[in-house]
Coordinates of C-alpha atoms in Angstrom, one line a residue:
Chain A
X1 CA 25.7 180.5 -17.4
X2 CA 27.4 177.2 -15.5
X3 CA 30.8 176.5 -17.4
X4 CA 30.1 172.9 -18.1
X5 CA 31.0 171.3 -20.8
X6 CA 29.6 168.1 -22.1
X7 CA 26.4 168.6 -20.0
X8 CA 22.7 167.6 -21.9
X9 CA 19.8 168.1 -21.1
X10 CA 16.4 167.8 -22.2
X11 CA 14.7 170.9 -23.7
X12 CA 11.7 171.6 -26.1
X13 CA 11.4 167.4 -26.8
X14 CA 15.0 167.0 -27.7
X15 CA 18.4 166.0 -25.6
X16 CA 20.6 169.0 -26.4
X17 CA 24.2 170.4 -25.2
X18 CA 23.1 172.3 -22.0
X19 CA 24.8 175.6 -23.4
X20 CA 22.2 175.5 -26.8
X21 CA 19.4 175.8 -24.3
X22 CA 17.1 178.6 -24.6
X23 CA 13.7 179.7 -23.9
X24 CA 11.8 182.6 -25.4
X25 CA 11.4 185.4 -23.0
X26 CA 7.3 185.2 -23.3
X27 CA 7.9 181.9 -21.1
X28 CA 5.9 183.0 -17.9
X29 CA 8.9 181.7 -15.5
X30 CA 10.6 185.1 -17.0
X31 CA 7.4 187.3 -17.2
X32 CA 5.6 186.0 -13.8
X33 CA 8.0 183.7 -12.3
X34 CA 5.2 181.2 -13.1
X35 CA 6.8 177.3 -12.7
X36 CA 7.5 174.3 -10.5
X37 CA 10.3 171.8 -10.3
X38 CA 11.6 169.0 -8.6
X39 CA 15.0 167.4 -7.9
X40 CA 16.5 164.5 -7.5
X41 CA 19.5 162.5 -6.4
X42 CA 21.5 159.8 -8.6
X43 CA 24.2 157.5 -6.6
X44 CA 26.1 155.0 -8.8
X45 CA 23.8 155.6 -11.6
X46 CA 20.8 154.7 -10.1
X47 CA 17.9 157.5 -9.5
X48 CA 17.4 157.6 -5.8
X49 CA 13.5 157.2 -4.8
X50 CA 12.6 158.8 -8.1
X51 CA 8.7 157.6 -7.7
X52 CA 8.3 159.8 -4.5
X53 CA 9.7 162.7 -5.8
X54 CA 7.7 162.0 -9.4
X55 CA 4.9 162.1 -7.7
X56 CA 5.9 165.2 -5.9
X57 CA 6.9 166.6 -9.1
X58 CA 3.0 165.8 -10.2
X59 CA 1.1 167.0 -7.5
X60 CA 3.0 170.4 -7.7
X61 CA 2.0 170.5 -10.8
X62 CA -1.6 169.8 -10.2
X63 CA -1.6 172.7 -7.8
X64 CA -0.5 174.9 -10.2
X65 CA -2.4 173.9 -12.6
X66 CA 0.4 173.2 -15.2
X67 CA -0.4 170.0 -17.2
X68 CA 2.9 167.8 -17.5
X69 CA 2.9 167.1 -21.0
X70 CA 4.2 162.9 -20.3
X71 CA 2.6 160.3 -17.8
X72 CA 5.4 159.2 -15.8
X73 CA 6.3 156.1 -17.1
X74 CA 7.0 158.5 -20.4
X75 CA 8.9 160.7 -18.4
X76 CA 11.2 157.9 -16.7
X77 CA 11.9 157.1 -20.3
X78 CA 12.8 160.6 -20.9
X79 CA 14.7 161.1 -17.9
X80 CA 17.0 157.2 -18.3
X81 CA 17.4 158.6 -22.2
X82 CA 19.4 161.8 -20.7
X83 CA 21.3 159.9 -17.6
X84 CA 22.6 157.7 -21.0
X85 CA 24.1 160.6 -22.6
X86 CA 25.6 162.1 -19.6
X87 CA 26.9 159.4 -17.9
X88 CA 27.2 161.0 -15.0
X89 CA 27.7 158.6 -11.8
X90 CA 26.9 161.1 -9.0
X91 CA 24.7 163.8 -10.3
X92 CA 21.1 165.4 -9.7
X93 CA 18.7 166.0 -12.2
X94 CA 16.4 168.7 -12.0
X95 CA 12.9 168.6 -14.0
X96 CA 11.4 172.3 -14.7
X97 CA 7.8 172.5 -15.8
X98 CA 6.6 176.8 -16.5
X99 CA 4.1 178.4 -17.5
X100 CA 5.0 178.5 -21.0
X101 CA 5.0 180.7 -23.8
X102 CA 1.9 183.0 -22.7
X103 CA 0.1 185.1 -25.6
X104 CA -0.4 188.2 -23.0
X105 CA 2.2 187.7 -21.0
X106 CA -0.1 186.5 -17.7
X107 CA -2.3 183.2 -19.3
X108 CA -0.2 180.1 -18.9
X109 CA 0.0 178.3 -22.2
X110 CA 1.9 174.7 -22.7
X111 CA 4.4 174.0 -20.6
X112 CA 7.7 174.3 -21.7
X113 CA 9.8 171.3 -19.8
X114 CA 13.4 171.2 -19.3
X115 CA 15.6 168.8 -17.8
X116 CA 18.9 169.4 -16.6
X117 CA 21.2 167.1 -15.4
X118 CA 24.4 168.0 -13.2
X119 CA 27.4 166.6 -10.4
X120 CA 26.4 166.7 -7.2
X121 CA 29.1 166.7 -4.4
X122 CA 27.6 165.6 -0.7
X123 CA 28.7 167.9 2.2
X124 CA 32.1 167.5 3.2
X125 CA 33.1 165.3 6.7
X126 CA 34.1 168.5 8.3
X127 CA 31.0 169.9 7.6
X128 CA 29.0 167.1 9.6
X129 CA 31.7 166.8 12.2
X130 CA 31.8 170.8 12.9
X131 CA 27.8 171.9 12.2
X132 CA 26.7 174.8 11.1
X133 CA 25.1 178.0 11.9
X134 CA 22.0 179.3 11.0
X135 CA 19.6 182.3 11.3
X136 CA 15.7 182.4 11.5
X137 CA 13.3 184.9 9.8
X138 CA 9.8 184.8 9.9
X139 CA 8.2 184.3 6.5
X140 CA 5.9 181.5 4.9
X141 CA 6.8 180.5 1.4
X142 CA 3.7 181.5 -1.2
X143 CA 1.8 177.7 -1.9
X144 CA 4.6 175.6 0.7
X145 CA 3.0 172.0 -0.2
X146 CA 4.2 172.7 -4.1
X147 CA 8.1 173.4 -4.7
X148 CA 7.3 176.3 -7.1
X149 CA 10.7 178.4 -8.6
X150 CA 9.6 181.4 -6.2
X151 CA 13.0 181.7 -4.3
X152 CA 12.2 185.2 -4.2
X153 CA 12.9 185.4 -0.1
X154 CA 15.6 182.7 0.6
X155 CA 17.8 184.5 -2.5
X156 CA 17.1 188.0 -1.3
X157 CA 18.1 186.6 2.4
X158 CA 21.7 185.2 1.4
X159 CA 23.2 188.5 1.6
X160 CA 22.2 188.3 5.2
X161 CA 22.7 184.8 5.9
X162 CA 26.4 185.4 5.1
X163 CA 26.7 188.6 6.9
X164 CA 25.9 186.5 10.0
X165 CA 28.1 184.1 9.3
X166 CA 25.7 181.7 9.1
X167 CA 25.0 179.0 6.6
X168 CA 21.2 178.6 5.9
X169 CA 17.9 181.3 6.9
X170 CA 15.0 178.8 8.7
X171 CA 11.6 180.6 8.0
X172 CA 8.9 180.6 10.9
X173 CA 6.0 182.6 11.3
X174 CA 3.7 183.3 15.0
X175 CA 6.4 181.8 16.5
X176 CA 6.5 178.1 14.9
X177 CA 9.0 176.7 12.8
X178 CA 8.2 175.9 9.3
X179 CA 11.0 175.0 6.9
X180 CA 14.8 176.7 5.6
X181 CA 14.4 177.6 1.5
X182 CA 15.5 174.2 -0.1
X183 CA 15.8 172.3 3.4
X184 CA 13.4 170.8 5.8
X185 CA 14.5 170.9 9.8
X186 CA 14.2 168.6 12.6
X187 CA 14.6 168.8 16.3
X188 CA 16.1 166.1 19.0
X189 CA 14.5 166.7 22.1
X190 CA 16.1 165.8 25.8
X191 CA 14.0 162.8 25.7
X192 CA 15.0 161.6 22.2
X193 CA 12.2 162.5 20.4
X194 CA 12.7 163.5 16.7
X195 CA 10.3 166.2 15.3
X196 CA 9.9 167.5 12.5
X197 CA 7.5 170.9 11.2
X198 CA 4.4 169.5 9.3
X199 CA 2.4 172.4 8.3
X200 CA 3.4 175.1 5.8
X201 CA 6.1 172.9 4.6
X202 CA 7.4 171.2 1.6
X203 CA 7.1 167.7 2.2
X204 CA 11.1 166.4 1.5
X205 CA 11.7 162.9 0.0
X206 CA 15.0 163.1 2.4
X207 CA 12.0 164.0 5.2
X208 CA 10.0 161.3 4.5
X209 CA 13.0 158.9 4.7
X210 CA 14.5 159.9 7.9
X211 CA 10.6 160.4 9.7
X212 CA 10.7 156.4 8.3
X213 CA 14.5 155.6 10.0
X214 CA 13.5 157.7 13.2
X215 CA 10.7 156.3 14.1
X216 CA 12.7 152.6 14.0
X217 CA 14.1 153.7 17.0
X218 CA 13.2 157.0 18.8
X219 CA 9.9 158.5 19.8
X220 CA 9.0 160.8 16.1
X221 CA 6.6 162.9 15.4
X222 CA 5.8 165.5 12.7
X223 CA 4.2 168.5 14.3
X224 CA 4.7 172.1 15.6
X225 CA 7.6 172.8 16.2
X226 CA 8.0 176.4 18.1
X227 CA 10.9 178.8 18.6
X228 CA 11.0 177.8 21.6
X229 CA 10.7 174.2 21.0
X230 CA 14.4 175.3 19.3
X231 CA 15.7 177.0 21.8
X232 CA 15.6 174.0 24.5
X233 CA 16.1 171.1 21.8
X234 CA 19.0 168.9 22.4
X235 CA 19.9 168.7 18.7
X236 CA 19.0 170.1 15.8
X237 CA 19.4 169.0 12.2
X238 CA 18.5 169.6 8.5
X239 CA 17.8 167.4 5.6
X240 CA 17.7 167.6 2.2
X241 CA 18.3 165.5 -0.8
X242 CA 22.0 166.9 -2.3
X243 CA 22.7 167.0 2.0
X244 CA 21.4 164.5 3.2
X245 CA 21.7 165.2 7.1
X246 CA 23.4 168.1 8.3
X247 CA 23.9 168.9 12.1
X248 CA 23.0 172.5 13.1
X249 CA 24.6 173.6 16.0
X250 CA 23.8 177.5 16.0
X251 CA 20.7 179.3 15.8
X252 CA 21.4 183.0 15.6
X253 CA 23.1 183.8 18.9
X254 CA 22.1 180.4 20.7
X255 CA 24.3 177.4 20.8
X256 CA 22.3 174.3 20.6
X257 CA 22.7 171.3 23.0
X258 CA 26.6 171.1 23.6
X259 CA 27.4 173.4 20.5
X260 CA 28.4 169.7 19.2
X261 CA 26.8 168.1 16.0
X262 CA 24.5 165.1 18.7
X263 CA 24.6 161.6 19.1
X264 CA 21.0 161.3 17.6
X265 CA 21.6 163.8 14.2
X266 CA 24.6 161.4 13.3
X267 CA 23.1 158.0 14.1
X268 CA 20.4 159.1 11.8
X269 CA 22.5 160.3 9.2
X270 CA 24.4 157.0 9.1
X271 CA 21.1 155.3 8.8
X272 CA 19.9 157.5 6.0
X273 CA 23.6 156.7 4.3
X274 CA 22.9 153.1 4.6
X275 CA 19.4 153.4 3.0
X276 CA 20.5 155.1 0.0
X277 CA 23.6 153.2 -0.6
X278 CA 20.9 150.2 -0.8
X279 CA 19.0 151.6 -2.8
X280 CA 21.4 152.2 -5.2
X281 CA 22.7 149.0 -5.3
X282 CA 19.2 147.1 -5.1
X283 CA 18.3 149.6 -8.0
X284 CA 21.0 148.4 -10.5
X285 CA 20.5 145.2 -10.0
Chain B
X1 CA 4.4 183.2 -27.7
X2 CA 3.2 186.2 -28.4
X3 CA 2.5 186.4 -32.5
X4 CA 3.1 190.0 -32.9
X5 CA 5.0 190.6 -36.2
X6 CA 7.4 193.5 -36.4
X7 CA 7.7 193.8 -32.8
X8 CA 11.4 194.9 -31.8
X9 CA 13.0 194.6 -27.7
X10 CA 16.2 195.7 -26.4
X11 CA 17.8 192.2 -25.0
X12 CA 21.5 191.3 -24.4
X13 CA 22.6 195.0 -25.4
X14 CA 20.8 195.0 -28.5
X15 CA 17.2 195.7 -30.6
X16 CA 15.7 193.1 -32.0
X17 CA 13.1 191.4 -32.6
X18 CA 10.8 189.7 -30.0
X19 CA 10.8 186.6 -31.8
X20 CA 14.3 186.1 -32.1
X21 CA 14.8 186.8 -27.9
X22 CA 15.9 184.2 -26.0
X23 CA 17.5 183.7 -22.4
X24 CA 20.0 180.8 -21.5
X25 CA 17.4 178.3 -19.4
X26 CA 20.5 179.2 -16.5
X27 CA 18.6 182.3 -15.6
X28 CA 17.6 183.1 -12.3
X29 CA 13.7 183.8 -13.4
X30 CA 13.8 180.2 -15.2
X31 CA 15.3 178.5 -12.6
X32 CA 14.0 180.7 -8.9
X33 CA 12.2 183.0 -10.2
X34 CA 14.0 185.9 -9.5
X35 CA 13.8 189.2 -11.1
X36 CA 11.8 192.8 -10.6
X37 CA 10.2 194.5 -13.5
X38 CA 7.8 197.9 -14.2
X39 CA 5.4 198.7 -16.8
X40 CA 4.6 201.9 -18.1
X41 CA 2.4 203.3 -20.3
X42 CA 2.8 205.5 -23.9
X43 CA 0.3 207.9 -25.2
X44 CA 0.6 209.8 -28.1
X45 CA 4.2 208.3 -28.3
X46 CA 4.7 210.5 -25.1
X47 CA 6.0 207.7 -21.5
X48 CA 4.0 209.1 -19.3
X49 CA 4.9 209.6 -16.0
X50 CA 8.3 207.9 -16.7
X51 CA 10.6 209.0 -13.7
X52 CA 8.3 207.8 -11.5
X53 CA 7.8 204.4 -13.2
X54 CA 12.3 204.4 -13.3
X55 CA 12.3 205.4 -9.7
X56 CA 10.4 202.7 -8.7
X57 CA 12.5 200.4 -11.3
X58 CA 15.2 201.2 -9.9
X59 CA 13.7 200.9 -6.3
X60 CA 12.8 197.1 -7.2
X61 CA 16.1 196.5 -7.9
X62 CA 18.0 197.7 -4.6
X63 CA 14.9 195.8 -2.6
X64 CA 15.9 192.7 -4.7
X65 CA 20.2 193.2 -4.7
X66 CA 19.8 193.5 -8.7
X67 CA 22.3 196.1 -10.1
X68 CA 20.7 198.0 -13.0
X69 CA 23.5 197.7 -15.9
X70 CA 22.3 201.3 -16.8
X71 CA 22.2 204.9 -14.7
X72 CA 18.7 206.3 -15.6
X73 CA 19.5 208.6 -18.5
X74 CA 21.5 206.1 -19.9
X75 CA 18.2 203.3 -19.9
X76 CA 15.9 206.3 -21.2
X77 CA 18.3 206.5 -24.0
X78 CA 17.7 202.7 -24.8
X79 CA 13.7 203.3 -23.9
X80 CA 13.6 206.3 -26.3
X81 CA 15.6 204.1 -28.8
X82 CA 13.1 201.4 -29.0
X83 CA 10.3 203.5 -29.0
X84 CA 11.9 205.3 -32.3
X85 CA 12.1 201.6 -33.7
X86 CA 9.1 200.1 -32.8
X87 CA 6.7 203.5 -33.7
X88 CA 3.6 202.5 -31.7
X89 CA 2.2 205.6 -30.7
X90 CA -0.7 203.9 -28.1
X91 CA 1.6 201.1 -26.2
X92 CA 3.4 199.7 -22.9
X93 CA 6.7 199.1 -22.5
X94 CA 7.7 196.5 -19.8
X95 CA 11.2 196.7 -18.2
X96 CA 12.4 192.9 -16.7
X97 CA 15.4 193.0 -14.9
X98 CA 16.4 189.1 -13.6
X99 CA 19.0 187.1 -11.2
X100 CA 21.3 186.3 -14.5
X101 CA 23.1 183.6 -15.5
X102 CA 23.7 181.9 -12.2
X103 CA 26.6 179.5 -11.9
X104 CA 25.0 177.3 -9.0
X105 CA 21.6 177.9 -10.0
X106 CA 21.0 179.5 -6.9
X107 CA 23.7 183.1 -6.4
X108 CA 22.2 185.7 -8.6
X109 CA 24.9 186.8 -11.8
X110 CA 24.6 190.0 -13.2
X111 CA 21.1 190.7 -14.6
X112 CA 19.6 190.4 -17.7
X113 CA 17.9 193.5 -19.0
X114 CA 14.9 192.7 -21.5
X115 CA 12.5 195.6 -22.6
X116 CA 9.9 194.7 -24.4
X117 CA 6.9 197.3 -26.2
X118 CA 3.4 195.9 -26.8
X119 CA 0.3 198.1 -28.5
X120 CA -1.7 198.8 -25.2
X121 CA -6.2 199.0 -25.0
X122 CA -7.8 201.3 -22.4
X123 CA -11.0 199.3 -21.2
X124 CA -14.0 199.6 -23.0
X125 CA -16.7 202.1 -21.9
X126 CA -19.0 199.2 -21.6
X127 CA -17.0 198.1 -18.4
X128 CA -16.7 201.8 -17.3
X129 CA -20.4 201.3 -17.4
X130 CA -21.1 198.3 -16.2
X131 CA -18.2 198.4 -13.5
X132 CA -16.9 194.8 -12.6
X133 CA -17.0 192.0 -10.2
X134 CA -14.1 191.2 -7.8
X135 CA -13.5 188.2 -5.4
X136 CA -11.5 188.8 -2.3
X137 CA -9.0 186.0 -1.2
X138 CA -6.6 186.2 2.2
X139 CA -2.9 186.5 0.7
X140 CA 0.3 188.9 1.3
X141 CA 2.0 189.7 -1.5
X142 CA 6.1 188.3 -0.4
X143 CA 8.0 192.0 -0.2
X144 CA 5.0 194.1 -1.2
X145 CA 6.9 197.2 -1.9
X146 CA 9.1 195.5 -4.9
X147 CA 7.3 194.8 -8.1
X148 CA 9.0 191.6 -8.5
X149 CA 8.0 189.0 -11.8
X150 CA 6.3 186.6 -9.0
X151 CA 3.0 186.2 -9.6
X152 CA 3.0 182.6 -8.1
X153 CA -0.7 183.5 -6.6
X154 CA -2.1 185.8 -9.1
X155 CA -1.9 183.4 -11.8
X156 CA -3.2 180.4 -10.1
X157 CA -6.6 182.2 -8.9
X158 CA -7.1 183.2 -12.4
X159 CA -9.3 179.9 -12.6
X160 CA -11.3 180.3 -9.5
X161 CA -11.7 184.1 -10.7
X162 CA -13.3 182.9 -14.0
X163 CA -15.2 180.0 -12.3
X164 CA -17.0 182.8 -10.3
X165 CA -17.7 185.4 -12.6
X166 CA -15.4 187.8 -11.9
X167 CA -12.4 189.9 -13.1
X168 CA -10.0 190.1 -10.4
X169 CA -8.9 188.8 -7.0
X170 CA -8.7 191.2 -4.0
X171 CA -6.0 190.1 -1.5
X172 CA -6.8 191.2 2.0
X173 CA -5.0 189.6 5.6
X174 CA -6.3 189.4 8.6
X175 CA -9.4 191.9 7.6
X176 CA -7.0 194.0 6.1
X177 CA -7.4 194.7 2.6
X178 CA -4.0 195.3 0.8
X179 CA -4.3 195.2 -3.0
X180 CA -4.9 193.7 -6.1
X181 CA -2.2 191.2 -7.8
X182 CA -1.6 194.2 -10.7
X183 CA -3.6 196.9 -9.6
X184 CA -3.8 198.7 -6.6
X185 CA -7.6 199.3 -4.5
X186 CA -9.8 202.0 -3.6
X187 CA -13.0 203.1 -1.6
X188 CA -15.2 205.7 -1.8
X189 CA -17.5 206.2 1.9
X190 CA -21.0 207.6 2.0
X191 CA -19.3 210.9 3.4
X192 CA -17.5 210.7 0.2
X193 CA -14.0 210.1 1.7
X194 CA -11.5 208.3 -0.9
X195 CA -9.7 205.6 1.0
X196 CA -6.6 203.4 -0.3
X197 CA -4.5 200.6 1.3
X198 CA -0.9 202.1 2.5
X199 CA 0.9 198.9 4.0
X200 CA 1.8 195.7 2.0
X201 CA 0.9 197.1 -1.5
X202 CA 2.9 198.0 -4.6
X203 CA 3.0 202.0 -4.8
X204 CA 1.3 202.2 -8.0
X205 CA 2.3 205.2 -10.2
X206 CA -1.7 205.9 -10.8
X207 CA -2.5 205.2 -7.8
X208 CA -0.3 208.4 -6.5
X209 CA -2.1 210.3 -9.4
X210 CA -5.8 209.4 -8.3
X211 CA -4.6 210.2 -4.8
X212 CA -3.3 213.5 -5.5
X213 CA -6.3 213.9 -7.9
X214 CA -8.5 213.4 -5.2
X215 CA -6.9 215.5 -2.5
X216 CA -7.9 218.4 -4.9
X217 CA -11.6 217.4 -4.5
X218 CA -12.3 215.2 -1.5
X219 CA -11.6 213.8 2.4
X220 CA -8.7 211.4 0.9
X221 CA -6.4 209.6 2.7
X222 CA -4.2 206.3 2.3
X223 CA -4.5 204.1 5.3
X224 CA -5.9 200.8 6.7
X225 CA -9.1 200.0 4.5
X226 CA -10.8 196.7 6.2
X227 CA -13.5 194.0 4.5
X228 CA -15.9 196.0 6.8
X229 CA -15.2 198.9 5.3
X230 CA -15.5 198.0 1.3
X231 CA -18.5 196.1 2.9
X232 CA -20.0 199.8 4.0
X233 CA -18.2 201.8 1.1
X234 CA -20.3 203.2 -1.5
X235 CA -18.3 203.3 -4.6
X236 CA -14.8 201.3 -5.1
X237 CA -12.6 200.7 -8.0
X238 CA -9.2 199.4 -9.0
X239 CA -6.3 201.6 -10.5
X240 CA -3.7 200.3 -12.4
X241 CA -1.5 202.0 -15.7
X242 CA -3.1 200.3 -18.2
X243 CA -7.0 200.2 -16.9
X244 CA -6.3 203.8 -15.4
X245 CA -9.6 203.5 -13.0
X246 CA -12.2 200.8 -13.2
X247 CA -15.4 200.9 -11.3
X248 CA -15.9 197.7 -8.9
X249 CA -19.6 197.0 -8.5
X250 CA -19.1 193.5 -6.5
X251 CA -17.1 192.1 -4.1
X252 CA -17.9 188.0 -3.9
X253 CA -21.7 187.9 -3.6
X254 CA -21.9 191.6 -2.2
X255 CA -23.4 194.5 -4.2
X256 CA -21.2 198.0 -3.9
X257 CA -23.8 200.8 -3.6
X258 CA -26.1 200.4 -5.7
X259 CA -24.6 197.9 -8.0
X260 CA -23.7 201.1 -10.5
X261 CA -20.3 202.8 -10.9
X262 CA -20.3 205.6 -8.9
X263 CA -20.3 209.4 -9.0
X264 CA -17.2 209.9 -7.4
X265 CA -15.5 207.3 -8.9
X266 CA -16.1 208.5 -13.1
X267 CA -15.1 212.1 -11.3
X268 CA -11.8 210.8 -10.9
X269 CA -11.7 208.6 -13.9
X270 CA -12.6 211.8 -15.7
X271 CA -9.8 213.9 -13.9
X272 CA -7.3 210.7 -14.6
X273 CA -7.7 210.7 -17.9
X274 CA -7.8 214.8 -18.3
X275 CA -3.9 214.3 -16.4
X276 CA -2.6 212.0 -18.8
X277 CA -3.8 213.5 -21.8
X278 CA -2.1 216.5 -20.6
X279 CA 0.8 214.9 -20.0
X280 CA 0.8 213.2 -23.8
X281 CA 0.5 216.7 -25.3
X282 CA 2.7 218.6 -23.2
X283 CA 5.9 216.4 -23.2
X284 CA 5.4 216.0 -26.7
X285 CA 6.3 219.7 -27.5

């Protein structure tokens, strides 16, 4: 259990000390894996975009059938109430919705909803200026438009991923590119287009927001994306809301472009910096 | 949760009871769903079959990088000590093993062992008579051959199963039939041949008893069964531990046969239950 002390969250319609929170083992997360969640960023106490990834948050939800027991104007409430106990500047808070407390150990029942709330560190400047490597695997993630709990794959894969030295596992399957676990990926072709996997993924806030800064200034598009597509790309990058933008620079044995985080990656990353530092300012206004 | 009084479970190296076992919301089910389990089945107060439900426990666990905190005599000791506690001579005992307490909510931590006993029904001879209806729906269960907790799919069709009458949800791919989300498929031909799925399916424990069962009696073979197939078969049914054999009548809006359980399949339902019952008596003296 995380060694954190001081940390609340919100648990069975109280804000409690994170290490007083329990759930009976009938919940179907723990029987069936049965649950979604969400996540999101706060920057200088201000939640970053939060009605994008509420509604993502809602919609998985839907497609699960799991009823969130607050309309989200109740849940903002919920969610400002814990960010005032843990006055935590930089943080991300993570909103779990399961299947509840299940009579026969398969039937979802009412949700049980628990929000955590925790420091977030960005990736380091050596990190963006060196890249990283990753591997592919082919694999489709069960239900990709909803960010279930399943982690079933990219957990079983880290052993793997580390063996290889590599940083991240990005799924594909019939030879197209589809997303890594908790990231979404983009390409910079020779011609300066940015592109970007559309189907089979999770649709990323951080995705959504760089697809919006792209297309500002290079030719964008969210598409296919193929192995091969990979293999002659000039860049190669992935986003994600605690990362932001990181440059990939290895994919399995292949060096991409120069073996150098590119020119476009961190001109979009420096965009997407400016963007949230606004928002976060605008925000606590 | 479940309102059973008096119910006891081995949790966090001890009995007790159901209602007073909790897990830390830091677990690796809560948070990504990860964790293996197996089910098996007493009778008479006799675990039947039970080193092949631990083989494929343990089996689970290696696929999924989860150390069992026990070596197999050492968890029947616990199994047989719960049993002796919660005296519930007709029951099933469900083994969860999950990721832990993770620190980053991510890197598994050593697992959490829960084992929990419920009374168990056989199903009614009015649905051995009447034999059931089944939809089919195109899915691969993610790393078939571990019985992990996700049922991310299984549980979500439940509604559409309801909506259209029927009792279960067939998953086939690419005209390949594979299995059921708990219970595992078969086929009888018209040159009564018994036929089961081989790749992408859980190896369930009565599944290898109705196989050897019928080896005794018919053509049997496991293999590739396709939707053309169960569309030509003339008798099918489901196996699982705790329905043993049930007869499958339809398949969406198509009759099996002629709409009756068949001849072949009550043989083996007959032979089934003959097994276990020996196997209550015998390892009971």
């Amino acid at each position: 259990m995380p060694s954190s002390p001081n940390l609340f969250v919100y648990h069975q319609q109280e804000i409690i000390p994170l290490e007083k929170a329990y759930l009976h083992i009938s919940d179907l997360a723990v029987q069936r894996g049965y649950g979604i969640f969400d996540f999101f960023k706060i920057q200088n106490n201000v939640p970053l975009f939060l009605d994008d990834y509420l509604a993502r948050f809602y919609e998985s939800a839907r497609l699960m059938d799991l009823p969130v027991p607050f309309t989200p104007d109740e849940l903002k409430k919920v969610l400002y109430q814990l960010m005032a106990k843990n006055q935590i500047p930089e943080s991300g808070i993570k909103m779990v919705l399961t299947g509840g407390y299940s009579e026969d150990g398969y039937t979802p029942a009412a949700p049980n909803l628990i929000i955590t709330q925790q420091p977030v560190s960005l990736p380091t400047e050596e990190i963006i200026q060196q890249g990283i490597k990753i591997i592919t695997y082919s694999f489709v993630r069960e239900l990709a438009p909803a960010k279930t709990i399943n982690y079933t794959t990219g957990i079983r894969l880290m052993k793997e991923v580390k063996a290889q030295g590599a940083t991240d596992v990005l799924y594909y399957h019939n030879e197209v590119i589809t997303e890594f676990p908790r990231s979404n990926f983009f390409i910079v072709t020779h011609d300066n287009q940015v592109r970007t996997p559309e189907q089979d993924v999770l649709k990323g806030i951080t995705r959504k927001n760089v697809l919006e800064l792209a297309d500002k200034k290079y030719p964008t598009a969210a598409g296919t994306v193929t192995l091969t597509d990979l293999a002659q790309a000039k860049e190669a990058f992935l986003t994600s809301t605690t990362k932001r933008i990181i440059p990939i620079v290895q994919v399995n044995d292949q060096i991409i472009g120069n073996g150098q985080p590119g020119p476009v990656t961190l001109d979009l990353l420096q965009d997407l910096t400016t963007l949230e530092n606004q928002h976060a300012l605008v925000a606590s206004f």
